[in-house]
Tab-separated table of C-alpha atoms in Angstrom:
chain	number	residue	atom	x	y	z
A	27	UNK	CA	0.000	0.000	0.000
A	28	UNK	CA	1.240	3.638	-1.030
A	29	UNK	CA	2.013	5.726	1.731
A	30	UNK	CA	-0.691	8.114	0.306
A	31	UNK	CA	-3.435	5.056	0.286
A	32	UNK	CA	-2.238	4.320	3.932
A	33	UNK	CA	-2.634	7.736	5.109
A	34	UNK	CA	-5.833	8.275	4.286
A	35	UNK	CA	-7.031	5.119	4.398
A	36	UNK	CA	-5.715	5.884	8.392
A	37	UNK	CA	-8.002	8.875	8.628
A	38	UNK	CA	-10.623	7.747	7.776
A	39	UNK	CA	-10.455	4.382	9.911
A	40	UNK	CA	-9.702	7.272	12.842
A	41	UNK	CA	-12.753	8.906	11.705
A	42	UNK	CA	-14.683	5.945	12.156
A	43	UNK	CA	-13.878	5.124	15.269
A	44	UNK	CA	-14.613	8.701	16.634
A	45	UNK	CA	-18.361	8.793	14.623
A	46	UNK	CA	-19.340	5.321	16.161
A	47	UNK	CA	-17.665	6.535	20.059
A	48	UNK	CA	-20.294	9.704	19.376
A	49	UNK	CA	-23.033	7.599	18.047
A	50	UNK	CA	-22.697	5.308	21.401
A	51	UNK	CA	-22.374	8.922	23.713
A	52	UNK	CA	-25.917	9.915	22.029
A	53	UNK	CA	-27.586	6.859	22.190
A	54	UNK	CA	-26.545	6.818	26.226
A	55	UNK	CA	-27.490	10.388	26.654
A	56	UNK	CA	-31.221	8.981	24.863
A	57	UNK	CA	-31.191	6.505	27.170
A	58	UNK	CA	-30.610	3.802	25.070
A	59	UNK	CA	-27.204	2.444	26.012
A	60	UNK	CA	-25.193	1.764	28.960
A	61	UNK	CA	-22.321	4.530	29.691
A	62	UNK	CA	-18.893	3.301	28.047
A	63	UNK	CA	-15.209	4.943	28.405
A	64	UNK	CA	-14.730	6.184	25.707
A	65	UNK	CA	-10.944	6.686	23.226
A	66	UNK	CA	-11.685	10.135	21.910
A	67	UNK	CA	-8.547	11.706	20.479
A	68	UNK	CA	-6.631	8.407	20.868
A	69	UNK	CA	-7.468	7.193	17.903
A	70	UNK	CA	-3.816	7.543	16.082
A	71	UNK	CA	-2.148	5.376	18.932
A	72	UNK	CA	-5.229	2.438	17.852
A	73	UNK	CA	-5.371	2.706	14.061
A	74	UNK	CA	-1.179	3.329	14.258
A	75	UNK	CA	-0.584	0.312	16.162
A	76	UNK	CA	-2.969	-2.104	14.602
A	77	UNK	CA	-2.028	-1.224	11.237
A	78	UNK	CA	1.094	-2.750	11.970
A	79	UNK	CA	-0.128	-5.931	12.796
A	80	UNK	CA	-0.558	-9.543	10.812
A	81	UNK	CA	-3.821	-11.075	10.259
A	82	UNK	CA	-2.031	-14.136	12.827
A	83	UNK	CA	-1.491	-11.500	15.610
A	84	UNK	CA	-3.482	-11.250	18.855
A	85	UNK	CA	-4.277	-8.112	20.317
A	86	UNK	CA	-5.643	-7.878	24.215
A	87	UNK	CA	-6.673	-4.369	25.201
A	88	UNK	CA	-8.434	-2.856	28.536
A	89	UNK	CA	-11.754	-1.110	28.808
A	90	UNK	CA	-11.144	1.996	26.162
A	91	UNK	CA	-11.526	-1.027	23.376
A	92	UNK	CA	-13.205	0.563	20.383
A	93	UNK	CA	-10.343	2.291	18.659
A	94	UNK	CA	-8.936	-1.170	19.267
A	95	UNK	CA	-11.586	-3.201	17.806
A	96	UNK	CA	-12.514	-1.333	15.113
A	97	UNK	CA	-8.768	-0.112	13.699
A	98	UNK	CA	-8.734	-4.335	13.320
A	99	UNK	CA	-11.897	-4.548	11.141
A	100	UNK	CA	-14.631	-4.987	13.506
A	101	UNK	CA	-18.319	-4.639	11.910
A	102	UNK	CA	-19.491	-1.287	14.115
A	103	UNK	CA	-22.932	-2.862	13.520
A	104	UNK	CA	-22.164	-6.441	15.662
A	105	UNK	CA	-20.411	-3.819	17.965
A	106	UNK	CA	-23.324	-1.583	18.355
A	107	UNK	CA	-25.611	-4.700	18.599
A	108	UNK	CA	-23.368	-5.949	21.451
A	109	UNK	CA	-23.399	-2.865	23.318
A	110	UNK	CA	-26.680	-2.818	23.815
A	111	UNK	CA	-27.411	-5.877	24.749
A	112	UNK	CA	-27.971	-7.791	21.322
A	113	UNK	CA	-28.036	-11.544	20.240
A	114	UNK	CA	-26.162	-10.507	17.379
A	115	UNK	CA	-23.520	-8.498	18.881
A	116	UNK	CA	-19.964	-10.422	19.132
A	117	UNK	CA	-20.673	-11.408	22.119
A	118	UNK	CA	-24.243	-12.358	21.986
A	119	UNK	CA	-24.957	-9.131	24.093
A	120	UNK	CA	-23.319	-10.547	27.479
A	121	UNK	CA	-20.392	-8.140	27.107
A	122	UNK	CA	-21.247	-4.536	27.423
A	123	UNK	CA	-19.195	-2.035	25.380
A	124	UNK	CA	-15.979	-3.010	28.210
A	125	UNK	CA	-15.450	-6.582	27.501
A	126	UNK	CA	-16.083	-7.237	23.948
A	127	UNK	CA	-14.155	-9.648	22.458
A	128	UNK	CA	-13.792	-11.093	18.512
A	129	UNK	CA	-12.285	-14.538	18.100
A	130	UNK	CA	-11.908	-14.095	14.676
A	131	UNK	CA	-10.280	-10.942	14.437
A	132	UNK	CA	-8.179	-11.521	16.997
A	133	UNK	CA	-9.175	-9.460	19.852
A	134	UNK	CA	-9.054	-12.408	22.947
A	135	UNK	CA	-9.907	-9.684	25.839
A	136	UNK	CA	-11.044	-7.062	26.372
A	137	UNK	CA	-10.502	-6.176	30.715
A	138	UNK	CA	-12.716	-3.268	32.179
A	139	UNK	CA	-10.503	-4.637	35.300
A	140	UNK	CA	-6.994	-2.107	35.211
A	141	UNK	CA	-4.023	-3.617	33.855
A	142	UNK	CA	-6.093	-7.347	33.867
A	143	UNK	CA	-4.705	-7.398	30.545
A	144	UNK	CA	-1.114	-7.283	31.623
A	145	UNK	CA	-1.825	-10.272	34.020
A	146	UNK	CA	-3.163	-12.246	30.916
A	147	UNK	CA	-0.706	-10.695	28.546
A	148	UNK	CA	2.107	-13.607	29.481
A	149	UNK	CA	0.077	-16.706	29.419
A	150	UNK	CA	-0.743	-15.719	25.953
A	151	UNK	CA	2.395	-15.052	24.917
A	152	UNK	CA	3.746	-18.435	26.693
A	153	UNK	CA	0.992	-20.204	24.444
A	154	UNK	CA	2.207	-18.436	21.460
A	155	UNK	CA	6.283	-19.311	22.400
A	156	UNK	CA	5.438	-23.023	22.522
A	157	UNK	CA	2.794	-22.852	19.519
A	158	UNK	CA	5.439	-21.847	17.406
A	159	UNK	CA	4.935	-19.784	13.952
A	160	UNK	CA	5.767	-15.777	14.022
A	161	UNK	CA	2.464	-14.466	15.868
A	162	UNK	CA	2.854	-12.477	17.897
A	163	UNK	CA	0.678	-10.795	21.000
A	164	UNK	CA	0.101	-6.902	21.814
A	165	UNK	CA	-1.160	-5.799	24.738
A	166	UNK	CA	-2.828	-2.440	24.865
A	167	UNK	CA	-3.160	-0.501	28.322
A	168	UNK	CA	-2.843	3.108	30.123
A	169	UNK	CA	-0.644	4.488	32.053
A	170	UNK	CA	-2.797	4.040	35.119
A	171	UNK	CA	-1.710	0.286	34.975
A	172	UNK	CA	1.792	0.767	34.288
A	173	UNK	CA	1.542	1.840	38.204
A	174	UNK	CA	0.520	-1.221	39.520
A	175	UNK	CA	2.521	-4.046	40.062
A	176	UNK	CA	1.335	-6.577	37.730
A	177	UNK	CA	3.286	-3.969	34.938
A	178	UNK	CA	6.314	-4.935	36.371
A	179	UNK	CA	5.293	-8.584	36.899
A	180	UNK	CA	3.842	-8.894	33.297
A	181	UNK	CA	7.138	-7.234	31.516
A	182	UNK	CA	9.736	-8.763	33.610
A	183	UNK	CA	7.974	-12.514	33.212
A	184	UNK	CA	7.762	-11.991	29.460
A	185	UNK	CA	11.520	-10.675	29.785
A	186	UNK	CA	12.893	-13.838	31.435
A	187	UNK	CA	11.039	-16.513	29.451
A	188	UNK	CA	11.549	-14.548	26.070
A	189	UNK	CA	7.677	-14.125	25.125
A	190	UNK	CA	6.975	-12.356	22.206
A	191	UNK	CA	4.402	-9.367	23.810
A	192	UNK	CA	4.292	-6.184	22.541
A	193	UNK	CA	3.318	-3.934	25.068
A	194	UNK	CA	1.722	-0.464	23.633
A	195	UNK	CA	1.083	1.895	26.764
A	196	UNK	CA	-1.602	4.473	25.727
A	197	UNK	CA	-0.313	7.443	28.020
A	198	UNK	CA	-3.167	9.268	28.143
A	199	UNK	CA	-2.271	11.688	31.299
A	200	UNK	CA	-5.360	10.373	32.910
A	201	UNK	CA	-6.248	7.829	35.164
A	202	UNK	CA	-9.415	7.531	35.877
A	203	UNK	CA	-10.306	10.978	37.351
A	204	UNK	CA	-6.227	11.539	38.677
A	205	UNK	CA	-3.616	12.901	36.693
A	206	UNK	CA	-0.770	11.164	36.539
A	207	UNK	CA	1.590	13.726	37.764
A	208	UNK	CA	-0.112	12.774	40.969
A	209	UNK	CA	0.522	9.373	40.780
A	210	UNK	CA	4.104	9.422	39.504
A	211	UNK	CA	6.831	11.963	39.457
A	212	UNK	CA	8.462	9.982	36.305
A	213	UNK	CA	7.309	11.470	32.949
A	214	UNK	CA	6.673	7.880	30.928
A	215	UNK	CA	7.415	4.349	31.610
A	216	UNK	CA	9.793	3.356	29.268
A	217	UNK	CA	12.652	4.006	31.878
A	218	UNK	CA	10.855	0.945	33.530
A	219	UNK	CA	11.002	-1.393	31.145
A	220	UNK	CA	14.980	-0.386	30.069
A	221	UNK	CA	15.507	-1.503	33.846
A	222	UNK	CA	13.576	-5.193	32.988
A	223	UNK	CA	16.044	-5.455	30.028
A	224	UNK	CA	13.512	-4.692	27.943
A	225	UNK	CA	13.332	-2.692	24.706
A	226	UNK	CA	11.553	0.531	24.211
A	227	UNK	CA	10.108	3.382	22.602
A	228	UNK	CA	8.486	6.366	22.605
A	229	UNK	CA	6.286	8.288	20.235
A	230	UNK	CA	3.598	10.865	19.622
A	231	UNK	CA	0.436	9.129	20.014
A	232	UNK	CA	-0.895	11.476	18.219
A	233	UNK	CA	0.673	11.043	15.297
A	234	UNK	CA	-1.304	8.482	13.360
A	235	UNK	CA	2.067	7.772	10.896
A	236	UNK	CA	4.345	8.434	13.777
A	237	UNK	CA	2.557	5.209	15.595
A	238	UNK	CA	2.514	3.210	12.620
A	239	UNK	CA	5.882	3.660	11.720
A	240	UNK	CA	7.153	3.247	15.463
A	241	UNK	CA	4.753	0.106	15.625
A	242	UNK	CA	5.769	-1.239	12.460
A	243	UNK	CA	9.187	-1.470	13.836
A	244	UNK	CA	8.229	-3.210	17.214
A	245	UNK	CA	6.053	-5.309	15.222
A	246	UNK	CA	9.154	-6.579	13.365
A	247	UNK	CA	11.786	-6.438	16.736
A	248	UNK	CA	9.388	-8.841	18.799
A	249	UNK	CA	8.439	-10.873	15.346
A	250	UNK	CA	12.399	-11.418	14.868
A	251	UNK	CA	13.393	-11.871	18.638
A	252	UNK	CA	10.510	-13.166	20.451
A	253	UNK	CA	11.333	-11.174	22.981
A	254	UNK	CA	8.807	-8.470	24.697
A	255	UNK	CA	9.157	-4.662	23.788
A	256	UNK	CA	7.209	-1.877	25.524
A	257	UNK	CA	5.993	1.329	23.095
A	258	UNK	CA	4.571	4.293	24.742
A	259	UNK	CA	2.298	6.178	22.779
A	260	UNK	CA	1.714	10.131	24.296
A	261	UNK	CA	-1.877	10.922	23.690
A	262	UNK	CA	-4.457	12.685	25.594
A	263	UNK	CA	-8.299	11.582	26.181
A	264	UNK	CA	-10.854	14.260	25.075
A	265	UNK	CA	-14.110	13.005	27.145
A	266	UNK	CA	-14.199	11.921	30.526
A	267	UNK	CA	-13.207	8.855	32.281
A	268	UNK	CA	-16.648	7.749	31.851
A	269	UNK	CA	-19.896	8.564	30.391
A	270	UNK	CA	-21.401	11.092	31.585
A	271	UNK	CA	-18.742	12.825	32.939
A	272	UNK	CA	-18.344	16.389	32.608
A	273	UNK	CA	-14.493	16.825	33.347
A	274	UNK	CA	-15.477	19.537	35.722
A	275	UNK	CA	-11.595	18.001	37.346
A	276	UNK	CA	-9.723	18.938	33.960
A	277	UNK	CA	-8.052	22.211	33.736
A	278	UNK	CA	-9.472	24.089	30.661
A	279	UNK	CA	-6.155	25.198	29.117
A	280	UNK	CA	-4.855	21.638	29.398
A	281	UNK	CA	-8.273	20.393	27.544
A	282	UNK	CA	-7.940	23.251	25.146
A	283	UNK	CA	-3.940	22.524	23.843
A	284	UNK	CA	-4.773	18.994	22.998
A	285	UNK	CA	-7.854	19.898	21.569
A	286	UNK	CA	-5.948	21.873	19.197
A	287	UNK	CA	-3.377	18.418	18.928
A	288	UNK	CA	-6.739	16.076	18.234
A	289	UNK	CA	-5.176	13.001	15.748
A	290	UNK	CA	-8.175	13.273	13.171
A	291	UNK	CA	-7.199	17.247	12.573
A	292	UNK	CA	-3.712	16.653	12.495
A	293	UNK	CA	-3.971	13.897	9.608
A	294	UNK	CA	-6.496	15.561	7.627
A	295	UNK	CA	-4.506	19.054	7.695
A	296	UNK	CA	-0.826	16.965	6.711
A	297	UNK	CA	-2.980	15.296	3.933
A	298	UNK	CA	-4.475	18.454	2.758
A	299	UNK	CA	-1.318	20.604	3.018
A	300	UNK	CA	0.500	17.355	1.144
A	301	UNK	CA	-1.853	17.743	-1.700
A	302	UNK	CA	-3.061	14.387	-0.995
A	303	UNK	CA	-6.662	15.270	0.240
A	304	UNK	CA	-9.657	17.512	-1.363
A	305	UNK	CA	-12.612	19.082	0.540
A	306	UNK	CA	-14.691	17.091	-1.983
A	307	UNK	CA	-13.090	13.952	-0.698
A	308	UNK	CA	-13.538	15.271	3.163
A	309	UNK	CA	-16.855	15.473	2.721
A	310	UNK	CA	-17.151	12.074	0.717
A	311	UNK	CA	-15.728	10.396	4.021
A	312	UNK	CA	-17.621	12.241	6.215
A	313	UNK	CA	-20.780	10.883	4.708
A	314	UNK	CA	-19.471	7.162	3.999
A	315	UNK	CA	-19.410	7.267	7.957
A	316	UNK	CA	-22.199	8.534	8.931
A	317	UNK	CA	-24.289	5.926	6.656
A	318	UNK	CA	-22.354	3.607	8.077
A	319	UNK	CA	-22.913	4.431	11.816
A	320	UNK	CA	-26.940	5.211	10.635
A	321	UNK	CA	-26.623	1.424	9.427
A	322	UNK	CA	-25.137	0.328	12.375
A	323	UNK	CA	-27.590	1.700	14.831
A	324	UNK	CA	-30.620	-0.331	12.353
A	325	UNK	CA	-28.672	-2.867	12.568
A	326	UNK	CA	-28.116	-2.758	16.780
A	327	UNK	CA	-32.289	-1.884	16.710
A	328	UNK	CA	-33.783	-4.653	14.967
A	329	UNK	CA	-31.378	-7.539	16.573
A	330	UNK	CA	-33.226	-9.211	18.758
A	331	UNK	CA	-32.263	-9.829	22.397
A	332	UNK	CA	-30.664	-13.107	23.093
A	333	UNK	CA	-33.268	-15.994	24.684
A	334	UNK	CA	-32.592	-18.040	28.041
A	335	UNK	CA	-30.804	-20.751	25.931
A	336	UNK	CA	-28.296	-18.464	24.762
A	337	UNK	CA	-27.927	-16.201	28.011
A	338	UNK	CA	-26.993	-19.604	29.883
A	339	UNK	CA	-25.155	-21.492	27.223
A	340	UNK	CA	-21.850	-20.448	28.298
A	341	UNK	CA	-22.864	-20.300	31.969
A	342	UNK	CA	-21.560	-22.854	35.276
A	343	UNK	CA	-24.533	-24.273	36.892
């Protein structure tokens, strides 16, 4: 693929994912869907990373999963369907919007519980070590979890028994409703993981070609090695923790600079200054989504709710 075919191919995966996080905002705000966390404006560090990936790669990621899920191909129509409770969601509609996973994409977990990922991260990789074949696993996850323990557990496990993990630490500044300069005085975690004896990056994860290109090359480290490496994407999260959440807690002028850095503006203005992108063509995307997300919530609408033989298939007695 041409670099110009990736990068706006990129946008308008980016644009996707921020139309159907919107779609899900307004249908909670109708009452008609549970609240969700959502990914808004880190969109470039999911499309980035997962762009990088092969089709034999497994991806776990934490509770902001939709940038995840959808960057790999996800039909927003199953998602919307099992968000809201659907039989024909992914899921069946047991899963909510934070635990959504997709066999067949790839996506094995999705953990609303922080950093449950990282736990899991090493028995998959372990599986994929003594599977064989050049798969490997990423792990997505914020910098909220690379304070707990099981961050150091998880990367100094896959360290010592050479498991190919890529972990992808979406620094988003915010955990939960805490910034992290008041849970850390370090600025990222990559210092951590040089101290594991583990590879590392850094990039702006807001940079939708910055990611990919930083991905693409962790992609191919871990792919060659089997051996873990830890990227850190620097990003910021637009919305609240949690739907609804005001971010009465977020100072305005911090809001307002990465407001101005939002991924989706960024790429469209580089592809537009490039030459590489019309207003015509803008618009043309624009509307390609929103049909698609109008499609997607018929879709969610007229799927039925699962019946008692479904909801306890997959349930202990």
């Amino acid at each position: 693929m041409s670099n110009h075919h990736r990068g706006v191919e990129a946008l308008e995966r980016m644009m996707l994912i921020r139309a159907y996080e919107e779609t899900l905002v307004d249908l909670h705000g109708r009452g008609r869907a549970a609240g969700t966390c959502t990914s808004v404006g880190q969109e470039a560090a999911a499309v980035g990373v997962v762009s990088a990936l092969g089709p034999d790669d497994q991806i776990l990621t934490n509770h902001r999963s939709a940038g995840h899920l959808l960057a790999r191909g996800a039909d927003p129509r199953r998602m919307l369907a099992e968000v809201t409770g659907k039989a024909d969601g992914y899921c069946k509609g047991m899963s909510g919007s934070l635990h959504i996973a997709a066999k067949e994409l790839g996506v094995i977990l999705t953990s609303t519980i922080v950093g449950g990922e990282l736990a899991l991260a090493t028995g998959v990789g372990l599986s994929r070590s003594m599977l064989g074949g050049d798969g490997i696993v990423t792990c997505f996850f914020g910098d909220g979890a690379a304070c707990e323990g099981r961050f150091q557990e998880s990367l100094n496990l896959a360290a010592v028994w050479n498991l190919p993990v890529l972990y992808v630490c979406e620094n988003n500044q915010w955990q939960a409703f805490v910034h992290r300069k008041e849970t850390t005085l370090a600025d990222g975690v990559t210092a951590q993981a040089a101290a594991l004896g583990v590879a590392a990056a850094t990039v702006d994860g807001n940079d939708v070609e910055a990611v990919h290109a930083a991905a693409a090359t962790a992609v191919e480290t871990v792919r060659r090695t089997r051996r873990p490496y830890l990227l850190e994407a620097r990003t910021y999260r637009l919305r609240g923790h949690f739907e609804p959440d005001d971010q009465s807690y977020v100072d305005p002028a911090e809001l307002a600079h990465w407001r101005d850095r939002d991924p989706i503006l960024l790429q469209r203005a580089r592809l537009e200054r490039d030459g590489l992108l019309s207003a015509d063509e803008v618009l043309r995307m624009e509307g390609a989504v929103r049909r698609t997300m109008d499609e997607a919530v018929a879709f969610a609408e007229a799927s039925p709710y699962p019946g008692f033989d479904q909801i306890t298939a997959a349930v202990y007695a």
